[in-house]
């Protein structure tokens, strides 16, 4: 008898076009790898490895953290499981460790779907679909969600890619974040205010080295171009190499994480560049919280150019 041991991240779907390639996996519908030629743009993970520090995961129906896992929506109070017990928070949503299913596939794209059932703490049934594609323009993710419930549903969305310039340390990386403010966080990484970045160590409105700055920072008051696109860029100061993470006008915040709490080789090896539709704790504060009406379909797009 032959026993088959499945990869921890589940089924693997590879896509490729124009010298670009990516791997998307069943568990979490996560992005496990993205390369341009033989250069790994994404600091991903192995097929039989648990996604480290949420690498490549989709964060929904809320990104980041909810204080004490408690919130009130339309006059009804809810309690979520505390998935970050050390800080007594609910973190990163409900879909990142579930098995997604294949909906469509071609050589250069794959669409995965997940049915999020109504449950304690979040009693709404949503259908999520992520279409991942590669082309000469880079990697693209088109996300949609439908509220199948009979009542309004609170919604927020983000993703957690770690991008890198192989051979360039985080300290030496040139970072550009088009944001005029940063959200000030407490010891639990929950928002307590917002300050202008101008004249501070968090001002990356012009590209500059990260240096020894520790980042697990939400940037707000961000700039979009005429087409509604916002971009965060990392660049090699000694060459023309750069990586751009872009997002459409549905995204109003950027989270940047320098990996200081990671261990071993992953310590400050890459930067998590996360476009977010809302800030941390938005289920409690209501700030930029999206409300999905019954039957409503919501869409957004983001991507990476290596």
Coordinates of C-alpha atoms in Angstrom, one line a residue:
X1 CA 0.0 0.0 0.0
X2 CA 1.3 3.4 -0.9
X3 CA 0.5 6.3 1.3
X4 CA 0.2 9.8 -0.1
X5 CA 1.0 12.8 2.1
X6 CA -0.6 16.0 0.8
X7 CA 1.2 19.3 1.0
X8 CA 0.3 21.3 4.1
X9 CA -0.8 24.1 1.8
X10 CA -3.0 21.8 -0.2
X11 CA -3.4 21.7 -4.0
X12 CA -0.9 23.8 -5.9
X13 CA -1.9 25.8 -9.1
X14 CA 0.9 27.2 -11.2
X15 CA 0.4 30.0 -13.8
X16 CA 2.9 31.4 -16.3
X17 CA 3.1 33.9 -19.1
X18 CA 5.6 36.4 -20.6
X19 CA 8.4 35.3 -18.3
X20 CA 6.2 35.7 -15.2
X21 CA 5.2 32.8 -13.0
X22 CA 3.2 32.4 -9.8
X23 CA 1.9 29.6 -7.5
X24 CA -1.5 29.8 -5.7
X25 CA -2.5 27.3 -3.1
X26 CA -5.7 25.7 -1.8
X27 CA -5.2 26.6 1.8
X28 CA -6.3 30.2 2.3
X29 CA -6.4 30.7 -1.5
X30 CA -2.9 32.1 -0.8
X31 CA -0.2 33.4 -3.1
X32 CA 2.8 31.1 -2.4
X33 CA 5.2 32.3 -5.0
X34 CA 5.8 34.9 -7.7
X35 CA 8.8 35.2 -9.9
X36 CA 10.0 37.2 -12.9
X37 CA 12.3 35.0 -14.8
X38 CA 14.5 33.3 -12.2
X39 CA 14.1 36.2 -9.7
X40 CA 11.8 35.5 -6.8
X41 CA 9.9 38.7 -6.2
X42 CA 7.7 37.2 -3.5
X43 CA 9.3 36.0 -0.3
X44 CA 7.0 33.0 -0.2
X45 CA 7.1 29.6 1.4
X46 CA 7.4 25.9 0.5
X47 CA 4.4 23.7 -0.5
X48 CA 4.7 21.7 2.7
X49 CA 5.2 24.6 5.0
X50 CA 2.6 26.5 6.9
X51 CA 2.3 30.1 5.6
X52 CA 4.8 31.9 7.9
X53 CA 3.5 35.2 9.4
X54 CA 0.5 35.2 7.1
X55 CA 2.7 35.3 3.9
X56 CA 0.6 35.6 0.8
X57 CA -2.7 35.2 2.6
X58 CA -6.0 36.9 1.9
X59 CA -7.3 38.8 4.9
X60 CA -11.1 39.0 5.0
X61 CA -13.8 39.9 6.0
X62 CA -11.5 42.2 8.0
X63 CA -7.8 43.0 7.8
X64 CA -5.5 43.6 10.7
X65 CA -6.9 43.5 14.2
X66 CA -10.2 43.9 16.2
X67 CA -9.8 44.9 19.8
X68 CA -10.9 42.1 22.1
X69 CA -12.7 40.5 19.1
X70 CA -15.7 42.6 20.0
X71 CA -17.7 44.9 17.8
X72 CA -21.3 46.3 17.4
X73 CA -22.8 46.4 13.9
X74 CA -26.3 47.8 13.3
X75 CA -27.0 47.8 17.0
X76 CA -26.1 44.1 17.5
X77 CA -23.1 43.1 19.5
X78 CA -20.8 40.3 18.4
X79 CA -17.8 38.4 19.8
X80 CA -15.1 36.8 17.6
X81 CA -12.5 34.2 18.6
X82 CA -9.3 35.7 19.8
X83 CA -6.9 34.5 17.2
X84 CA -4.1 36.7 18.5
X85 CA -4.4 35.7 22.2
X86 CA -1.2 37.4 23.3
X87 CA -2.6 40.8 22.4
X88 CA -6.3 39.8 23.0
X89 CA -7.3 40.6 19.4
X90 CA -9.1 38.9 16.6
X91 CA -6.7 39.1 13.6
X92 CA -6.7 38.8 9.8
X93 CA -10.2 37.6 9.2
X94 CA -11.8 34.1 8.7
X95 CA -10.6 32.8 5.4
X96 CA -6.9 32.5 5.5
X97 CA -6.7 28.8 6.8
X98 CA -9.7 27.4 4.9
X99 CA -9.6 25.3 1.8
X100 CA -10.6 27.2 -1.4
X101 CA -11.9 25.5 -4.5
X102 CA -10.9 25.8 -8.1
X103 CA -13.5 27.7 -10.2
X104 CA -11.6 28.4 -13.5
X105 CA -8.1 27.9 -14.8
X106 CA -6.0 28.7 -17.8
X107 CA -2.2 28.7 -18.5
X108 CA -1.9 32.3 -17.2
X109 CA -4.7 32.6 -14.7
X110 CA -6.6 30.7 -11.9
X111 CA -9.8 31.6 -10.1
X112 CA -10.4 30.2 -6.6
X113 CA -13.6 30.4 -4.6
X114 CA -14.5 30.1 -1.0
X115 CA -18.0 30.0 0.6
X116 CA -17.7 31.7 4.0
X117 CA -20.5 30.3 6.1
X118 CA -22.5 32.3 8.6
X119 CA -21.0 31.6 12.1
X120 CA -20.8 32.8 15.7
X121 CA -19.3 36.3 15.7
X122 CA -19.9 36.8 12.0
X123 CA -23.4 35.6 11.0
X124 CA -23.2 36.4 7.3
X125 CA -22.8 34.0 4.3
X126 CA -20.4 35.4 1.7
X127 CA -19.0 34.0 -1.5
X128 CA -15.4 35.1 -2.3
X129 CA -13.7 34.7 -5.6
X130 CA -10.0 35.6 -6.3
X131 CA -8.7 35.6 -9.9
X132 CA -4.9 35.5 -10.1
X133 CA -3.2 36.2 -13.4
X134 CA 0.2 36.9 -14.8
X135 CA 1.2 38.8 -17.9
X136 CA 3.9 41.1 -19.2
X137 CA 2.4 43.7 -16.8
X138 CA 3.1 41.6 -13.8
X139 CA 0.9 39.8 -11.3
X140 CA -2.7 40.8 -10.8
X141 CA -5.4 39.8 -8.4
X142 CA -9.1 40.6 -9.0
X143 CA -11.1 40.0 -5.9
X144 CA -14.9 39.9 -5.6
X145 CA -17.3 39.1 -2.8
X146 CA -21.1 38.6 -2.8
X147 CA -23.2 38.9 0.3
X148 CA -25.7 36.0 0.1
X149 CA -27.4 36.9 3.4
X150 CA -30.7 38.7 4.0
X151 CA -29.1 41.5 6.0
X152 CA -26.2 44.0 5.6
X153 CA -22.7 42.6 6.2
X154 CA -19.6 44.4 7.5
X155 CA -16.6 44.0 5.2
X156 CA -13.0 44.8 4.9
X157 CA -10.2 43.3 2.7
X158 CA -6.5 43.1 2.5
X159 CA -3.7 40.8 1.4
X160 CA -0.3 40.0 2.9
X161 CA 2.5 39.6 0.3
X162 CA 6.1 39.9 1.4
X163 CA 8.1 41.4 -1.4
X164 CA 11.9 41.4 -1.7
X165 CA 14.9 42.4 -3.7
X166 CA 17.1 39.3 -3.4
X167 CA 20.5 40.3 -2.0
X168 CA 19.3 43.6 -0.7
X169 CA 18.6 43.8 3.1
X170 CA 15.5 45.6 4.4
X171 CA 17.9 48.2 6.0
X172 CA 19.3 49.1 2.6
X173 CA 16.0 49.0 0.7
X174 CA 14.7 52.3 -0.7
X175 CA 11.0 52.6 0.3
X176 CA 8.4 54.9 -1.2
X177 CA 4.9 55.1 0.4
X178 CA 2.6 57.8 -0.9
X179 CA 1.0 58.6 2.4
X180 CA 0.7 61.9 4.3
X181 CA -0.2 60.3 7.7
X182 CA 0.5 57.3 9.8
X183 CA -1.9 55.7 12.3
X184 CA -0.4 55.7 15.8
X185 CA -0.8 52.3 17.5
X186 CA -0.7 51.2 21.1
X187 CA 1.2 48.2 22.5
X188 CA -1.5 45.9 21.1
X189 CA -1.0 47.4 17.6
X190 CA -4.4 49.0 17.7
X191 CA -5.1 52.6 16.6
X192 CA -5.1 55.4 19.0
X193 CA -4.6 58.4 16.7
X194 CA -3.1 59.6 13.5
X195 CA -0.1 61.9 12.9
X196 CA 1.4 63.6 9.8
X197 CA 4.5 61.9 8.6
X198 CA 6.2 65.1 7.3
X199 CA 9.5 65.7 9.0
X200 CA 9.4 62.3 10.9
X201 CA 11.2 59.0 10.5
X202 CA 8.0 57.6 8.9
X203 CA 8.1 60.0 6.0
X204 CA 8.5 57.9 2.8
X205 CA 6.8 60.3 0.4
X206 CA 10.1 60.5 -1.3
X207 CA 12.1 57.2 -1.6
X208 CA 14.6 56.7 1.1
X209 CA 16.3 53.8 2.9
X210 CA 14.4 52.0 5.6
X211 CA 17.6 51.9 7.8
X212 CA 17.0 50.4 11.2
X213 CA 13.4 51.6 11.5
X214 CA 11.0 49.1 12.8
X215 CA 7.8 49.1 10.8
X216 CA 4.5 47.5 11.6
X217 CA 2.8 50.6 10.5
X218 CA -0.5 51.7 8.9
X219 CA -0.2 54.6 6.5
X220 CA -3.2 56.7 5.7
X221 CA -4.2 59.8 3.7
X222 CA -2.6 58.1 0.7
X223 CA -2.2 59.4 -2.9
X224 CA -3.9 57.8 -5.9
X225 CA -3.1 58.8 -9.5
X226 CA -5.6 60.0 -12.1
X227 CA -6.7 56.4 -12.7
X228 CA -7.3 55.8 -9.0
X229 CA -4.2 53.6 -8.5
X230 CA -1.9 53.9 -5.5
X231 CA 1.6 52.3 -5.5
X232 CA 4.2 51.4 -2.9
X233 CA 7.7 50.8 -4.3
X234 CA 10.8 49.1 -2.9
X235 CA 14.1 49.7 -4.9
X236 CA 17.7 48.7 -4.9
X237 CA 19.9 51.8 -4.3
X238 CA 22.7 50.4 -6.3
X239 CA 20.8 49.4 -9.4
X240 CA 17.5 50.0 -11.3
X241 CA 15.8 47.0 -9.7
X242 CA 12.5 47.7 -8.0
X243 CA 9.2 46.1 -7.1
X244 CA 5.9 47.9 -7.1
X245 CA 2.8 46.8 -5.2
X246 CA -0.3 48.6 -6.6
X247 CA -3.9 48.8 -5.7
X248 CA -7.0 50.4 -7.1
X249 CA -9.2 53.2 -5.5
X250 CA -11.0 50.7 -3.2
X251 CA -7.8 50.7 -1.0
X252 CA -7.3 53.7 1.3
X253 CA -4.5 52.4 3.5
X254 CA -1.1 50.7 3.3
X255 CA 0.3 48.5 6.0
X256 CA 4.1 48.1 5.9
X257 CA 5.8 45.4 8.1
X258 CA 9.6 45.0 8.3
X259 CA 9.6 41.5 9.7
X260 CA 11.2 42.3 13.0
X261 CA 9.2 39.7 15.0
X262 CA 10.1 36.9 12.5
X263 CA 12.8 34.4 13.3
X264 CA 15.8 32.9 11.6
X265 CA 16.4 33.7 7.9
X266 CA 13.1 35.6 7.6
X267 CA 14.1 38.3 10.1
X268 CA 14.0 41.6 8.2
X269 CA 14.6 39.7 4.9
X270 CA 11.6 41.2 3.1
X271 CA 8.8 43.8 3.5
X272 CA 5.1 42.9 3.8
X273 CA 3.4 45.5 1.7
X274 CA -0.4 45.3 2.4
X275 CA -3.0 47.4 0.6
X276 CA -6.0 47.7 3.0
X277 CA -9.6 48.9 2.4
X278 CA -9.9 50.0 6.0
X279 CA -7.7 50.6 9.0
X280 CA -7.2 48.3 12.0
X281 CA -10.2 48.0 14.3
X282 CA -12.7 49.3 11.7
X283 CA -15.4 46.9 12.8
X284 CA -15.4 48.7 16.1
X285 CA -14.8 52.3 14.9
X286 CA -16.7 52.1 11.6
X287 CA -13.9 54.0 9.9
X288 CA -14.0 53.3 6.2
X289 CA -15.9 50.1 6.9
X290 CA -17.6 48.7 3.8
X291 CA -21.3 47.6 4.3
X292 CA -22.4 45.0 1.8
X293 CA -26.2 45.0 1.2
X294 CA -28.0 41.7 0.6
X295 CA -27.1 40.4 -2.8
X296 CA -24.4 43.1 -3.3
X297 CA -21.3 42.2 -5.3
X298 CA -18.1 44.1 -4.4
X299 CA -14.9 44.1 -6.5
X300 CA -11.3 45.3 -6.2
X301 CA -8.0 44.8 -7.9
X302 CA -4.4 44.9 -6.8
X303 CA -1.1 43.5 -8.0
X304 CA 2.7 43.4 -8.1
X305 CA 5.1 44.5 -10.8
X306 CA 8.6 43.0 -10.4

